């Protein structure tokens, strides 16, 4: 049997190795990814406490759920996504953990919430995922999320949210970021395309990876409005308060309270 760099052999998979590989690939784009997660969970604890019921929205491999359980062992999580390959990694990683349930659903389906095990959540959390939605369907989704969050509960979205009013700052940040990525790539770091090529060759992930590309194509890019747009729309859709609670030159974490 052949073995990939993630430690997968035919008929079995080292799910933790795949999780680590995914984390490293994401950090190639976002070196401050863990800081975003830390602030996100700080705000969860501050506003809804250390035993939250969480919806991990567009959960991917379960990165948020993983950090949630590390910090709050008594938390409960529902992960929802449509990507069969990333969900396979999530389900393999958390197999046997009754604190988490994974749901396959398309967030553009108006009835996606019917598949969830709970009618309400203390916190709905998402990171680096909703940028594949254009602004109009994202606003619709924000309204649906507002109905899922209990009174006093929170929603947080960490994503690429550049400010179009600062083109010189944006250009300088982009140049520096790409230079850093080029150095990391030269040292052997995997980018998005490299990572998916590895998954496509894996005996366990090859089939769900093929299905994933049938669903999404090479990449699904929607809009990346600024953080102020997200905060405004979240208020319009039913949240009492919303603002940025963390930012880098190109990304932001927007927090909304019901």
Coordinates of C-alpha atoms in Angstrom, one line a residue:
X1 CA 0.0 0.0 0.0
X2 CA 1.2 3.5 -0.8
X3 CA 1.3 6.3 1.8
X4 CA 0.9 10.0 1.2
X5 CA 2.6 12.8 3.2
X6 CA -0.5 12.9 5.4
X7 CA 0.0 9.3 6.5
X8 CA -3.0 7.8 4.7
X9 CA -3.0 4.3 3.5
X10 CA -5.5 2.5 1.3
X11 CA -8.7 1.8 3.4
X12 CA -7.6 4.0 6.3
X13 CA -6.8 7.6 7.0
X14 CA -4.9 9.5 9.6
X15 CA -7.5 12.2 10.2
X16 CA -5.3 14.2 12.5
X17 CA -2.6 14.4 9.9
X18 CA -5.2 15.7 7.4
X19 CA -6.4 18.3 9.9
X20 CA -2.8 19.5 10.5
X21 CA -2.2 19.6 6.8
X22 CA -5.3 21.7 6.3
X23 CA -4.3 24.1 9.1
X24 CA -0.8 24.6 7.6
X25 CA -2.4 25.3 4.2
X26 CA -4.8 27.8 5.6
X27 CA -2.0 29.5 7.6
X28 CA -0.1 30.0 4.3
X29 CA -2.9 32.5 3.5
X30 CA -3.6 33.7 7.1
X31 CA -0.6 33.5 9.5
X32 CA -2.8 35.1 12.2
X33 CA -5.5 32.5 11.9
X34 CA -5.1 31.2 15.5
X35 CA -5.3 34.7 16.9
X36 CA -8.7 35.1 15.1
X37 CA -9.9 31.9 16.7
X38 CA -8.7 33.0 20.1
X39 CA -10.6 36.3 19.9
X40 CA -13.7 34.5 18.6
X41 CA -13.7 32.2 21.6
X42 CA -12.9 35.0 24.0
X43 CA -16.1 36.7 22.8
X44 CA -18.1 33.5 23.1
X45 CA -17.0 33.1 26.7
X46 CA -17.7 36.8 27.5
X47 CA -21.2 36.9 26.0
X48 CA -22.7 33.4 26.4
X49 CA -20.4 31.5 28.8
X50 CA -18.1 28.5 28.8
X51 CA -20.8 25.8 27.9
X52 CA -22.2 27.1 24.6
X53 CA -24.3 25.3 22.1
X54 CA -22.5 26.3 18.8
X55 CA -23.4 26.1 15.2
X56 CA -20.1 25.8 13.2
X57 CA -21.3 27.3 10.0
X58 CA -19.6 26.2 6.7
X59 CA -17.5 24.1 9.1
X60 CA -15.0 22.5 6.7
X61 CA -12.8 20.1 8.5
X62 CA -14.2 21.3 11.9
X63 CA -11.4 23.8 12.7
X64 CA -13.6 26.0 14.9
X65 CA -15.2 23.0 16.6
X66 CA -11.7 21.6 17.4
X67 CA -10.6 24.8 19.1
X68 CA -14.0 25.2 20.8
X69 CA -13.7 21.8 22.5
X70 CA -10.1 22.4 23.5
X71 CA -11.1 25.6 25.3
X72 CA -14.7 24.6 26.4
X73 CA -14.9 20.8 27.0
X74 CA -18.6 21.1 27.9
X75 CA -19.6 22.8 24.7
X76 CA -21.9 21.2 22.1
X77 CA -21.4 21.8 18.4
X78 CA -23.2 21.3 15.1
X79 CA -21.1 21.4 12.0
X80 CA -22.8 22.2 8.7
X81 CA -21.2 22.1 5.3
X82 CA -21.7 20.8 1.7
X83 CA -18.1 19.9 0.9
X84 CA -17.9 16.0 1.0
X85 CA -14.1 15.9 1.3
X86 CA -13.8 18.4 4.2
X87 CA -16.7 16.8 5.9
X88 CA -15.1 13.4 5.6
X89 CA -12.1 14.8 7.5
X90 CA -14.3 16.4 10.1
X91 CA -16.3 13.2 10.6
X92 CA -13.2 11.1 10.8
X93 CA -11.5 13.5 13.3
X94 CA -14.5 13.6 15.7
X95 CA -15.7 10.0 15.3
X96 CA -17.2 8.8 18.5
X97 CA -17.4 12.3 20.1
X98 CA -21.1 12.8 21.0
X99 CA -20.6 16.5 21.6
X100 CA -20.7 17.2 17.8
X101 CA -23.1 16.4 15.0
X102 CA -22.2 17.0 11.3
X103 CA -24.9 17.9 8.8
X104 CA -24.6 18.0 5.0
X105 CA -26.5 21.0 3.7
X106 CA -26.3 23.7 1.1
X107 CA -26.5 27.2 2.8
X108 CA -28.2 28.5 -0.4
X109 CA -31.0 26.0 0.1
X110 CA -33.8 28.0 1.8
X111 CA -34.6 24.9 3.9
X112 CA -31.1 24.1 5.1
X113 CA -32.0 24.9 8.8
X114 CA -34.5 22.0 8.8
X115 CA -31.6 19.6 8.9
X116 CA -30.2 21.0 12.1
X117 CA -30.6 19.1 15.4
X118 CA -31.5 22.2 17.4
X119 CA -33.9 25.1 16.8
X120 CA -31.7 27.7 18.5
X121 CA -28.0 28.2 19.3
X122 CA -26.0 30.3 21.8
X123 CA -23.4 31.1 19.1
X124 CA -23.1 30.7 15.3
X125 CA -19.5 30.9 14.2
X126 CA -17.8 30.9 10.8
X127 CA -14.4 31.6 9.4
X128 CA -12.9 32.0 5.9
X129 CA -16.0 30.4 4.3
X130 CA -18.8 32.8 3.4
X131 CA -16.7 34.8 0.9
X132 CA -18.0 32.3 -1.7
X133 CA -21.4 33.8 -1.4
X134 CA -22.3 37.0 -3.2
X135 CA -23.7 39.9 -1.2
X136 CA -27.4 39.3 -1.9
X137 CA -27.5 35.6 -0.8
X138 CA -25.2 36.4 2.1
X139 CA -27.7 39.0 3.3
X140 CA -30.4 36.3 3.1
X141 CA -28.2 33.9 5.0
X142 CA -27.7 36.5 7.7
X143 CA -31.4 36.8 8.2
X144 CA -31.7 33.0 8.5
X145 CA -28.9 33.0 11.1
X146 CA -30.5 35.7 13.1
X147 CA -33.5 33.5 13.5
X148 CA -31.3 30.7 14.8
X149 CA -29.5 32.7 17.5
X150 CA -31.2 32.9 20.8
X151 CA -31.8 36.3 22.4
X152 CA -28.5 37.4 23.9
X153 CA -26.6 34.9 21.7
X154 CA -23.9 35.8 19.1
X155 CA -22.9 35.4 15.5
X156 CA -19.3 35.9 14.4
X157 CA -17.8 35.9 10.9
X158 CA -14.1 36.0 10.4
X159 CA -13.2 36.5 6.7
X160 CA -11.5 38.5 4.0
X161 CA -13.0 42.0 4.4
X162 CA -10.8 44.6 2.6
X163 CA -11.7 48.2 2.8
X164 CA -12.0 49.7 -0.8
X165 CA -11.5 53.2 0.5
X166 CA -7.8 52.6 1.2
X167 CA -6.3 51.4 -2.1
X168 CA -2.7 52.3 -1.3
X169 CA -2.8 50.5 2.1
X170 CA -4.5 47.5 0.4
X171 CA -1.9 47.4 -2.4
X172 CA 1.0 47.6 0.1
X173 CA -0.5 44.8 2.2
X174 CA -1.1 42.6 -0.8
X175 CA 2.5 43.0 -2.0
X176 CA 3.9 42.1 1.4
X177 CA 1.5 39.2 1.8
X178 CA 2.4 37.7 -1.5
X179 CA 6.1 38.1 -0.9
X180 CA 5.7 36.2 2.4
X181 CA 3.7 33.5 0.7
X182 CA 6.3 33.1 -2.0
X183 CA 9.0 32.6 0.6
X184 CA 6.9 30.0 2.4
X185 CA 6.1 28.2 -0.9
X186 CA 9.8 28.1 -1.7
X187 CA 10.3 26.4 1.7
X188 CA 7.7 23.7 0.8
X189 CA 4.4 25.1 2.0
X190 CA 1.2 23.9 0.3
X191 CA -1.2 26.3 -1.2
X192 CA -4.9 25.6 -1.9
X193 CA -4.3 23.9 -5.3
X194 CA -1.4 21.8 -4.0
X195 CA -3.5 20.6 -1.0
X196 CA -6.4 19.6 -3.2
X197 CA -4.1 17.7 -5.6
X198 CA -2.8 15.8 -2.6
X199 CA -6.3 15.0 -1.5
X200 CA -7.3 13.9 -5.0
X201 CA -4.5 11.3 -5.0
X202 CA -5.4 9.9 -1.6
X203 CA -7.1 6.4 -1.6
X204 CA -9.7 7.5 1.0
X205 CA -10.3 11.1 0.0
X206 CA -10.1 10.8 -3.8
X207 CA -13.8 10.0 -4.3
X208 CA -15.2 12.8 -2.0
X209 CA -12.7 15.2 -3.5
X210 CA -14.0 14.4 -7.0
X211 CA -17.5 15.0 -5.8
X212 CA -16.4 18.3 -4.2
X213 CA -15.1 19.6 -7.5
X214 CA -18.3 18.6 -9.2
X215 CA -20.2 20.8 -6.7
X216 CA -17.9 23.8 -6.5
X217 CA -15.6 23.7 -9.5
X218 CA -12.1 24.9 -9.1
X219 CA -13.0 27.7 -6.7
X220 CA -16.2 29.6 -5.7
X221 CA -15.6 33.3 -5.2
X222 CA -18.4 35.6 -4.2
X223 CA -18.1 39.1 -2.8
X224 CA -15.8 40.5 -0.2
X225 CA -17.6 43.6 1.2
X226 CA -15.9 45.6 4.0
X227 CA -16.6 44.9 7.6
X228 CA -18.9 47.9 7.9
X229 CA -21.2 46.2 5.3
X230 CA -21.4 43.0 7.3
X231 CA -22.2 44.9 10.6
X232 CA -24.9 47.0 8.9
X233 CA -26.6 44.1 7.3
X234 CA -26.5 42.0 10.4
X235 CA -28.3 44.8 12.3
X236 CA -30.8 45.1 9.5
X237 CA -31.5 41.4 9.7
X238 CA -32.3 41.3 13.4
X239 CA -29.2 41.7 15.5
X240 CA -29.2 44.4 18.2
X241 CA -25.5 45.2 18.0
X242 CA -22.8 44.4 15.5
X243 CA -19.2 45.6 15.0
X244 CA -15.6 44.5 14.2
X245 CA -13.9 43.0 17.2
X246 CA -10.6 42.0 15.5
X247 CA -8.9 43.1 12.3
X248 CA -5.7 42.6 10.3
X249 CA -4.8 44.7 7.2
X250 CA -7.0 42.5 5.0
X251 CA -9.3 40.4 7.3
X252 CA -11.8 41.1 10.0
X253 CA -13.9 39.4 12.6
X254 CA -17.4 40.9 12.9
X255 CA -19.4 40.1 16.0
X256 CA -23.2 40.5 16.2
X257 CA -25.3 40.1 19.4
X258 CA -29.0 39.3 19.2

